[in-house]
């Protein structure tokens, strides 16, 4: 699934495994809309290797994303431009989410789902 929320707060940290998403009481969003852990705002500058964290309601759920990379591995047949188009389509979608595949999908199934989602919304 690909999703988007204009109110989502995001931060980036070097040692992502040191931040426990299961301990929701440690997470908050401060008055300047920064995602915080133990009251401290997470850095805002993405750095290769840093882990992405995001949340809209940290008392309910905090998402630990993947480490930032400057060399993404996309499914064969999916381009960077396709991913940009998918992101734009999700941001314009009324529900701000587009289901793609199950977690155990093959690379080919993911490729087909991404390209189909783009094609259906053009």
Short mmCIF file of N, CA, C and O in Angstrom, two decimals:
data_model
loop_
_atom_site.label_atom_id
_atom_site.label_comp_id
_atom_site.label_asym_id
_atom_site.label_seq_id
_atom_site.Cartn_x
_atom_site.Cartn_y
_atom_site.Cartn_z
N UNK A 1 0.84 -1.17 0.00
CA UNK A 1 0.00 0.00 0.00
C UNK A 1 0.89 1.24 0.00
O UNK A 1 1.94 1.26 0.62
N UNK A 2 0.44 2.24 -0.70
CA UNK A 2 1.08 3.54 -0.69
C UNK A 2 0.07 4.51 -0.10
O UNK A 2 -1.10 4.48 -0.48
N UNK A 3 0.52 5.34 0.86
CA UNK A 3 -0.42 6.26 1.48
C UNK A 3 0.21 7.62 1.66
O UNK A 3 1.43 7.77 1.61
N UNK A 4 -0.65 8.62 1.91
CA UNK A 4 -0.20 9.99 2.11
C UNK A 4 -1.13 10.69 3.08
O UNK A 4 -2.35 10.52 3.01
N UNK A 5 -0.57 11.47 3.97
CA UNK A 5 -1.34 12.33 4.88
C UNK A 5 -0.60 13.65 4.98
O UNK A 5 0.59 13.69 5.31
N UNK A 6 -1.28 14.74 4.70
CA UNK A 6 -0.66 16.06 4.78
C UNK A 6 -0.22 16.38 6.20
O UNK A 6 0.69 17.18 6.41
N UNK A 7 -0.83 15.73 7.19
CA UNK A 7 -0.52 16.01 8.58
C UNK A 7 0.54 15.08 9.16
O UNK A 7 0.81 15.13 10.36
N UNK A 8 1.12 14.25 8.35
CA UNK A 8 2.11 13.28 8.84
C UNK A 8 3.40 14.00 9.21
O UNK A 8 3.92 14.81 8.46
N UNK A 9 3.92 13.69 10.38
CA UNK A 9 5.21 14.22 10.82
C UNK A 9 6.28 13.17 10.54
O UNK A 9 6.06 11.97 10.70
N UNK A 10 7.45 13.64 10.12
CA UNK A 10 8.53 12.75 9.68
C UNK A 10 9.84 13.16 10.36
O UNK A 10 10.07 14.34 10.61
N UNK A 11 10.69 12.18 10.63
CA UNK A 11 12.03 12.44 11.13
C UNK A 11 12.98 11.35 10.67
O UNK A 11 12.54 10.29 10.21
N UNK A 12 14.27 11.63 10.77
CA UNK A 12 15.30 10.72 10.29
C UNK A 12 16.36 10.55 11.38
O UNK A 12 16.81 11.53 11.97
N UNK A 13 16.74 9.29 11.66
CA UNK A 13 17.73 9.05 12.72
C UNK A 13 18.79 8.05 12.25
O UNK A 13 18.52 7.17 11.45
N UNK A 14 19.98 8.20 12.81
CA UNK A 14 21.10 7.35 12.43
C UNK A 14 20.93 5.92 12.91
O UNK A 14 21.14 4.97 12.16
N UNK A 15 20.56 5.74 14.15
CA UNK A 15 20.45 4.40 14.74
C UNK A 15 18.98 4.03 14.91
O UNK A 15 18.46 4.01 16.02
N UNK A 16 18.32 3.73 13.82
CA UNK A 16 16.89 3.48 13.83
C UNK A 16 16.44 2.36 14.75
O UNK A 16 15.34 2.40 15.30
N UNK A 17 17.29 1.37 14.98
CA UNK A 17 16.90 0.26 15.85
C UNK A 17 16.85 0.67 17.31
O UNK A 17 16.31 -0.06 18.15
N UNK A 18 17.41 1.82 17.65
CA UNK A 18 17.38 2.30 19.04
C UNK A 18 16.06 2.98 19.38
O UNK A 18 15.85 3.37 20.53
N UNK A 19 15.18 3.15 18.41
CA UNK A 19 13.90 3.84 18.61
C UNK A 19 12.78 2.81 18.55
O UNK A 19 12.58 2.16 17.52
N UNK A 20 12.07 2.64 19.63
CA UNK A 20 11.07 1.59 19.77
C UNK A 20 9.68 2.09 19.35
O UNK A 20 9.08 2.89 20.04
N UNK A 21 9.20 1.58 18.23
CA UNK A 21 7.85 1.96 17.78
C UNK A 21 6.77 1.30 18.62
O UNK A 21 5.62 1.73 18.59
N UNK A 22 7.12 0.27 19.37
CA UNK A 22 6.13 -0.39 20.23
C UNK A 22 5.89 0.40 21.52
O UNK A 22 4.90 0.17 22.20
N UNK A 23 6.77 1.32 21.84
CA UNK A 23 6.64 2.13 23.06
C UNK A 23 6.05 3.49 22.69
O UNK A 23 6.74 4.52 22.67
N UNK A 24 4.76 3.49 22.39
CA UNK A 24 4.10 4.68 21.86
C UNK A 24 4.15 5.87 22.81
O UNK A 24 4.11 7.02 22.36
N UNK A 25 4.25 5.63 24.12
CA UNK A 25 4.30 6.73 25.08
C UNK A 25 5.55 7.59 24.88
O UNK A 25 5.59 8.75 25.32
N UNK A 26 6.56 7.08 24.23
CA UNK A 26 7.80 7.84 23.98
C UNK A 26 7.66 8.81 22.80
O UNK A 26 8.47 9.71 22.64
N UNK A 27 6.63 8.62 21.98
CA UNK A 27 6.49 9.38 20.74
C UNK A 27 5.47 10.51 20.89
O UNK A 27 4.46 10.36 21.56
N UNK A 28 5.72 11.62 20.20
CA UNK A 28 4.78 12.74 20.19
C UNK A 28 5.06 13.62 18.99
O UNK A 28 6.07 13.45 18.29
N UNK A 29 4.16 14.55 18.76
CA UNK A 29 4.36 15.59 17.75
C UNK A 29 4.30 16.90 18.51
O UNK A 29 3.33 17.17 19.22
N UNK A 30 5.34 17.72 18.36
CA UNK A 30 5.39 18.96 19.13
C UNK A 30 4.62 20.10 18.45
O UNK A 30 4.00 19.90 17.40
N UNK A 31 4.66 21.28 19.03
CA UNK A 31 3.91 22.44 18.55
C UNK A 31 4.34 22.95 17.19
O UNK A 31 3.59 23.68 16.54
N UNK A 32 5.53 22.60 16.75
CA UNK A 32 5.98 22.99 15.41
C UNK A 32 5.86 21.83 14.42
O UNK A 32 6.50 21.82 13.38
N UNK A 33 5.05 20.85 14.79
CA UNK A 33 4.73 19.68 13.96
C UNK A 33 5.95 18.83 13.64
O UNK A 33 6.12 18.34 12.53
N UNK A 34 6.82 18.64 14.65
CA UNK A 34 7.98 17.77 14.50
C UNK A 34 7.74 16.48 15.26
O UNK A 34 7.25 16.50 16.39
N UNK A 35 8.08 15.37 14.66
CA UNK A 35 7.99 14.07 15.33
C UNK A 35 9.08 14.01 16.39
O UNK A 35 10.25 14.31 16.12
N UNK A 36 8.69 13.65 17.62
CA UNK A 36 9.62 13.63 18.76
C UNK A 36 9.68 12.24 19.37
O UNK A 36 8.70 11.50 19.36
N UNK A 37 10.84 11.92 19.93
CA UNK A 37 11.05 10.69 20.70
C UNK A 37 11.60 11.12 22.05
O UNK A 37 12.62 11.82 22.12
N UNK A 38 10.93 10.72 23.11
CA UNK A 38 11.29 11.16 24.47
C UNK A 38 11.36 12.68 24.56
O UNK A 38 12.23 13.24 25.23
N UNK A 39 10.46 13.35 23.85
CA UNK A 39 10.38 14.81 23.90
C UNK A 39 11.36 15.54 23.01
O UNK A 39 11.28 16.76 22.88
N UNK A 40 12.28 14.83 22.39
CA UNK A 40 13.29 15.46 21.53
C UNK A 40 12.88 15.32 20.06
O UNK A 40 12.64 14.21 19.58
N UNK A 41 12.82 16.44 19.33
CA UNK A 41 12.48 16.36 17.90
C UNK A 41 13.52 15.56 17.11
O UNK A 41 14.72 15.69 17.35
N UNK A 42 13.03 14.72 16.22
CA UNK A 42 13.93 13.96 15.35
C UNK A 42 14.51 14.90 14.29
O UNK A 42 13.84 15.85 13.88
N UNK A 43 15.74 14.64 13.85
CA UNK A 43 16.34 15.46 12.80
C UNK A 43 15.46 15.48 11.55
O UNK A 43 14.78 14.50 11.23
N UNK A 44 15.50 16.59 10.85
CA UNK A 44 14.67 16.78 9.66
C UNK A 44 15.43 16.58 8.35
O UNK A 44 14.82 16.54 7.30
N UNK A 45 16.74 16.49 8.41
CA UNK A 45 17.53 16.35 7.19
C UNK A 45 17.75 14.88 6.87
O UNK A 45 18.39 14.16 7.64
N UNK A 46 17.23 14.42 5.71
CA UNK A 46 17.46 13.02 5.32
C UNK A 46 18.93 12.81 4.97
O UNK A 46 19.53 13.60 4.25
N UNK A 47 19.51 11.75 5.50
CA UNK A 47 20.90 11.40 5.27
C UNK A 47 20.94 9.93 4.86
O UNK A 47 20.27 9.10 5.48
N UNK A 48 21.72 9.62 3.84
CA UNK A 48 21.85 8.23 3.40
C UNK A 48 22.24 7.37 4.60
O UNK A 48 23.15 7.70 5.35
N UNK A 49 21.49 6.28 4.79
CA UNK A 49 21.72 5.36 5.88
C UNK A 49 20.83 5.61 7.09
O UNK A 49 20.65 4.71 7.91
N UNK A 50 20.29 6.80 7.23
CA UNK A 50 19.40 7.10 8.35
C UNK A 50 18.06 6.41 8.13
O UNK A 50 17.63 6.20 7.00
N UNK A 51 17.40 6.05 9.23
CA UNK A 51 16.09 5.41 9.19
C UNK A 51 15.00 6.48 9.22
O UNK A 51 15.10 7.45 9.96
N UNK A 52 13.96 6.26 8.43
CA UNK A 52 12.82 7.17 8.37
C UNK A 52 11.76 6.72 9.37
O UNK A 52 11.44 5.54 9.44
N UNK A 53 11.23 7.67 10.14
CA UNK A 53 10.09 7.42 11.02
C UNK A 53 9.01 8.43 10.65
O UNK A 53 9.32 9.59 10.34
N UNK A 54 7.76 7.99 10.70
CA UNK A 54 6.66 8.92 10.43
C UNK A 54 5.42 8.51 11.20
O UNK A 54 5.25 7.35 11.56
N UNK A 55 4.57 9.51 11.46
CA UNK A 55 3.33 9.25 12.17
C UNK A 55 2.38 10.43 11.99
O UNK A 55 2.81 11.57 11.86
N UNK A 56 1.12 10.13 12.00
CA UNK A 56 0.07 11.15 12.05
C UNK A 56 -0.49 11.22 13.46
O UNK A 56 -0.79 12.29 13.96
N UNK A 57 -0.59 10.07 14.10
CA UNK A 57 -1.09 9.98 15.48
C UNK A 57 -0.15 9.07 16.28
O UNK A 57 -0.40 7.86 16.40
N UNK A 58 0.92 9.61 16.83
CA UNK A 58 1.93 8.77 17.49
C UNK A 58 1.42 8.01 18.70
O UNK A 58 2.02 7.00 19.07
N UNK A 59 0.32 8.43 19.30
CA UNK A 59 -0.24 7.66 20.41
C UNK A 59 -0.89 6.37 19.95
O UNK A 59 -1.17 5.48 20.76
N UNK A 60 -1.11 6.25 18.64
CA UNK A 60 -1.74 5.05 18.07
C UNK A 60 -0.78 4.21 17.23
O UNK A 60 -0.85 2.98 17.24
N UNK A 61 0.10 4.89 16.48
CA UNK A 61 0.98 4.14 15.57
C UNK A 61 2.13 5.03 15.09
O UNK A 61 1.91 6.18 14.72
N UNK A 62 3.34 4.48 15.10
CA UNK A 62 4.51 5.12 14.52
C UNK A 62 5.10 4.12 13.53
O UNK A 62 5.31 2.95 13.87
N UNK A 63 5.36 4.58 12.32
CA UNK A 63 5.91 3.73 11.27
C UNK A 63 7.42 3.89 11.20
O UNK A 63 7.92 5.01 11.12
N UNK A 64 8.13 2.77 11.27
CA UNK A 64 9.57 2.76 11.02
C UNK A 64 9.76 2.39 9.56
O UNK A 64 9.40 1.28 9.13
N UNK A 65 10.31 3.29 8.80
CA UNK A 65 10.54 3.04 7.38
C UNK A 65 11.90 2.39 7.15
O UNK A 65 12.57 1.94 8.08
N UNK A 66 12.29 2.40 5.92
CA UNK A 66 13.57 1.83 5.52
C UNK A 66 14.68 2.87 5.66
O UNK A 66 14.40 4.07 5.69
N UNK A 67 15.91 2.41 5.71
CA UNK A 67 17.01 3.37 5.67
C UNK A 67 17.01 4.12 4.33
O UNK A 67 16.64 3.58 3.28
N UNK A 68 17.41 5.36 4.38
CA UNK A 68 17.49 6.20 3.18
C UNK A 68 18.63 5.68 2.31
O UNK A 68 19.70 5.35 2.80
N UNK A 69 18.38 5.63 1.02
CA UNK A 69 19.39 5.17 0.08
C UNK A 69 19.48 6.13 -1.10
O UNK A 69 18.50 6.79 -1.44
N UNK A 70 20.65 6.20 -1.69
CA UNK A 70 20.80 6.97 -2.92
C UNK A 70 20.90 6.02 -4.11
O UNK A 70 21.19 6.43 -5.22
N UNK A 71 20.62 4.73 -3.83
CA UNK A 71 20.68 3.72 -4.87
C UNK A 71 19.51 2.74 -4.68
O UNK A 71 19.72 1.59 -4.33
N UNK A 72 18.26 3.21 -4.89
CA UNK A 72 17.11 2.35 -4.61
C UNK A 72 17.05 1.16 -5.57
O UNK A 72 17.43 1.25 -6.73
N UNK A 73 16.56 0.06 -5.05
CA UNK A 73 16.34 -1.14 -5.86
C UNK A 73 14.86 -1.23 -6.17
O UNK A 73 14.05 -1.56 -5.31
N UNK A 74 14.52 -0.88 -7.40
CA UNK A 74 13.13 -0.93 -7.84
C UNK A 74 12.88 -2.24 -8.58
O UNK A 74 13.82 -2.81 -9.15
N UNK A 75 11.64 -2.70 -8.59
CA UNK A 75 11.35 -3.91 -9.39
C UNK A 75 11.72 -3.67 -10.86
O UNK A 75 11.56 -2.56 -11.37
N UNK A 76 12.20 -4.71 -11.52
CA UNK A 76 12.54 -4.60 -12.94
C UNK A 76 11.34 -4.07 -13.71
O UNK A 76 10.21 -4.54 -13.52
N UNK A 77 11.55 -3.05 -14.53
CA UNK A 77 10.47 -2.48 -15.32
C UNK A 77 9.81 -1.27 -14.67
O UNK A 77 8.98 -0.61 -15.28
N UNK A 78 10.18 -0.94 -13.44
CA UNK A 78 9.65 0.24 -12.75
C UNK A 78 10.76 1.28 -12.67
O UNK A 78 11.87 0.98 -12.22
N UNK A 79 10.47 2.48 -13.13
CA UNK A 79 11.47 3.53 -13.15
C UNK A 79 11.26 4.52 -12.01
O UNK A 79 10.20 4.53 -11.36
N UNK A 80 12.25 5.35 -11.81
CA UNK A 80 12.14 6.43 -10.82
C UNK A 80 10.96 7.33 -11.17
O UNK A 80 10.21 7.75 -10.30
N UNK A 81 10.76 7.59 -12.44
CA UNK A 81 9.65 8.43 -12.89
C UNK A 81 8.31 7.77 -12.57
O UNK A 81 7.35 8.46 -12.23
N UNK A 82 8.23 6.45 -12.69
CA UNK A 82 7.00 5.74 -12.31
C UNK A 82 6.71 5.95 -10.83
O UNK A 82 5.55 6.18 -10.44
N UNK A 83 7.73 5.89 -10.00
CA UNK A 83 7.54 6.06 -8.56
C UNK A 83 7.09 7.49 -8.24
O UNK A 83 6.26 7.70 -7.36
N UNK A 84 7.64 8.46 -8.95
CA UNK A 84 7.21 9.86 -8.76
C UNK A 84 5.75 10.00 -9.17
O UNK A 84 4.96 10.63 -8.46
N UNK A 85 5.36 9.40 -10.28
CA UNK A 85 3.97 9.45 -10.73
C UNK A 85 3.06 8.78 -9.71
O UNK A 85 1.99 9.30 -9.38
N UNK A 86 3.46 7.64 -9.18
CA UNK A 86 2.66 6.95 -8.17
C UNK A 86 2.49 7.83 -6.93
O UNK A 86 1.38 7.95 -6.39
N UNK A 87 3.56 8.46 -6.48
CA UNK A 87 3.47 9.35 -5.32
C UNK A 87 2.50 10.50 -5.58
O UNK A 87 1.66 10.83 -4.74
N UNK A 88 2.58 11.09 -6.75
CA UNK A 88 1.66 12.20 -7.09
C UNK A 88 0.22 11.74 -7.14
O UNK A 88 -0.68 12.43 -6.67
N UNK A 89 0.00 10.57 -7.69
CA UNK A 89 -1.36 10.04 -7.78
C UNK A 89 -1.94 9.77 -6.40
O UNK A 89 -3.11 10.04 -6.14
N UNK A 90 -1.12 9.24 -5.50
CA UNK A 90 -1.58 8.96 -4.15
C UNK A 90 -1.92 10.26 -3.44
O UNK A 90 -2.93 10.36 -2.74
N UNK A 91 -1.10 11.29 -3.63
CA UNK A 91 -1.35 12.58 -2.99
C UNK A 91 -2.64 13.21 -3.50
O UNK A 91 -3.30 13.95 -2.77
N UNK A 92 -3.03 12.90 -4.72
CA UNK A 92 -4.26 13.46 -5.30
C UNK A 92 -5.48 12.60 -5.05
O UNK A 92 -6.60 13.01 -5.30
N UNK A 93 -5.28 11.39 -4.54
CA UNK A 93 -6.37 10.44 -4.32
C UNK A 93 -7.22 10.89 -3.13
O UNK A 93 -6.69 11.28 -2.09
N UNK A 94 -8.54 10.80 -3.26
CA UNK A 94 -9.45 11.20 -2.19
C UNK A 94 -9.16 10.47 -0.88
O UNK A 94 -9.26 11.05 0.19
N UNK A 95 -8.85 9.21 -0.95
CA UNK A 95 -8.59 8.42 0.26
C UNK A 95 -7.12 8.46 0.67
O UNK A 95 -6.77 7.95 1.72
N UNK A 96 -6.27 9.03 -0.18
CA UNK A 96 -4.83 9.16 0.08
C UNK A 96 -4.16 7.83 0.38
O UNK A 96 -3.21 7.75 1.14
N UNK A 97 -4.66 6.77 -0.23
CA UNK A 97 -4.02 5.47 -0.10
C UNK A 97 -4.37 4.62 -1.33
O UNK A 97 -5.48 4.68 -1.83
N UNK A 98 -3.41 3.88 -1.78
CA UNK A 98 -3.60 3.01 -2.93
C UNK A 98 -3.06 1.63 -2.56
O UNK A 98 -1.86 1.48 -2.33
N UNK A 99 -3.95 0.63 -2.45
CA UNK A 99 -3.47 -0.73 -2.17
C UNK A 99 -2.75 -1.29 -3.39
O UNK A 99 -3.16 -1.04 -4.53
N UNK A 100 -1.68 -2.02 -3.16
CA UNK A 100 -0.91 -2.59 -4.28
C UNK A 100 -0.90 -4.11 -4.23
O UNK A 100 -1.49 -4.76 -5.08
N UNK A 101 -0.22 -4.70 -3.25
CA UNK A 101 -0.06 -6.16 -3.18
C UNK A 101 -0.06 -6.61 -1.73
O UNK A 101 0.00 -5.80 -0.82
N UNK A 102 -0.03 -7.92 -1.56
CA UNK A 102 0.17 -8.47 -0.22
C UNK A 102 1.65 -8.36 0.12
O UNK A 102 2.50 -8.12 -0.75
N UNK A 103 1.98 -8.54 1.38
CA UNK A 103 3.37 -8.45 1.83
C UNK A 103 4.27 -9.49 1.17
O UNK A 103 5.46 -9.27 1.01
N UNK A 104 3.71 -10.62 0.81
CA UNK A 104 4.54 -11.70 0.26
C UNK A 104 4.50 -11.73 -1.27
O UNK A 104 4.81 -12.75 -1.88
N UNK A 105 4.19 -10.61 -1.90
CA UNK A 105 4.12 -10.55 -3.36
C UNK A 105 5.52 -10.73 -3.96
O UNK A 105 6.53 -10.36 -3.35
N UNK A 106 5.54 -11.29 -5.15
CA UNK A 106 6.81 -11.41 -5.88
C UNK A 106 7.17 -10.04 -6.46
O UNK A 106 6.34 -9.13 -6.53
N UNK A 107 8.40 -9.92 -6.88
CA UNK A 107 8.85 -8.68 -7.52
C UNK A 107 8.00 -8.38 -8.76
O UNK A 107 7.62 -7.24 -9.00
N UNK A 108 7.68 -9.40 -9.52
CA UNK A 108 6.85 -9.22 -10.72
C UNK A 108 5.44 -8.75 -10.37
O UNK A 108 4.87 -7.90 -11.05
N UNK A 109 4.87 -9.32 -9.31
CA UNK A 109 3.53 -8.90 -8.88
C UNK A 109 3.53 -7.45 -8.41
O UNK A 109 2.61 -6.69 -8.71
N UNK A 110 4.59 -7.06 -7.70
CA UNK A 110 4.70 -5.67 -7.26
C UNK A 110 4.86 -4.73 -8.46
O UNK A 110 4.20 -3.70 -8.54
N UNK A 111 5.71 -5.10 -9.40
CA UNK A 111 5.88 -4.30 -10.61
C UNK A 111 4.55 -4.11 -11.32
O UNK A 111 4.15 -2.99 -11.65
N UNK A 112 3.83 -5.21 -11.54
CA UNK A 112 2.55 -5.14 -12.25
C UNK A 112 1.54 -4.27 -11.50
O UNK A 112 0.82 -3.47 -12.11
N UNK A 113 1.52 -4.38 -10.17
CA UNK A 113 0.58 -3.59 -9.37
C UNK A 113 0.91 -2.09 -9.43
O UNK A 113 0.01 -1.26 -9.54
N UNK A 114 2.20 -1.76 -9.36
CA UNK A 114 2.60 -0.35 -9.46
C UNK A 114 2.21 0.22 -10.81
O UNK A 114 1.59 1.29 -10.89
N UNK A 115 2.57 -0.48 -11.88
CA UNK A 115 2.27 0.02 -13.22
C UNK A 115 0.76 0.08 -13.49
O UNK A 115 0.28 1.02 -14.12
N UNK A 116 0.01 -0.89 -12.97
CA UNK A 116 -1.44 -0.88 -13.13
C UNK A 116 -2.06 0.29 -12.37
O UNK A 116 -2.96 0.96 -12.88
N UNK A 117 -1.60 0.56 -11.17
CA UNK A 117 -2.14 1.68 -10.39
C UNK A 117 -1.90 3.00 -11.11
O UNK A 117 -2.80 3.85 -11.16
N UNK A 118 -0.74 3.15 -11.70
CA UNK A 118 -0.42 4.37 -12.46
C UNK A 118 -1.33 4.46 -13.68
O UNK A 118 -1.94 5.50 -13.96
N UNK A 119 -1.44 3.36 -14.41
CA UNK A 119 -2.24 3.35 -15.64
C UNK A 119 -3.72 3.64 -15.36
O UNK A 119 -4.36 4.39 -16.11
N UNK A 120 -4.27 3.08 -14.29
CA UNK A 120 -5.69 3.27 -13.96
C UNK A 120 -6.02 4.70 -13.59
O UNK A 120 -7.16 5.13 -13.71
N UNK A 121 -5.05 5.46 -13.12
CA UNK A 121 -5.32 6.80 -12.63
C UNK A 121 -4.89 7.90 -13.59
O UNK A 121 -4.96 9.06 -13.28
N UNK A 122 -4.41 7.54 -14.74
CA UNK A 122 -4.00 8.55 -15.74
C UNK A 122 -5.19 9.13 -16.42
O UNK A 122 -6.18 8.64 -16.66
#
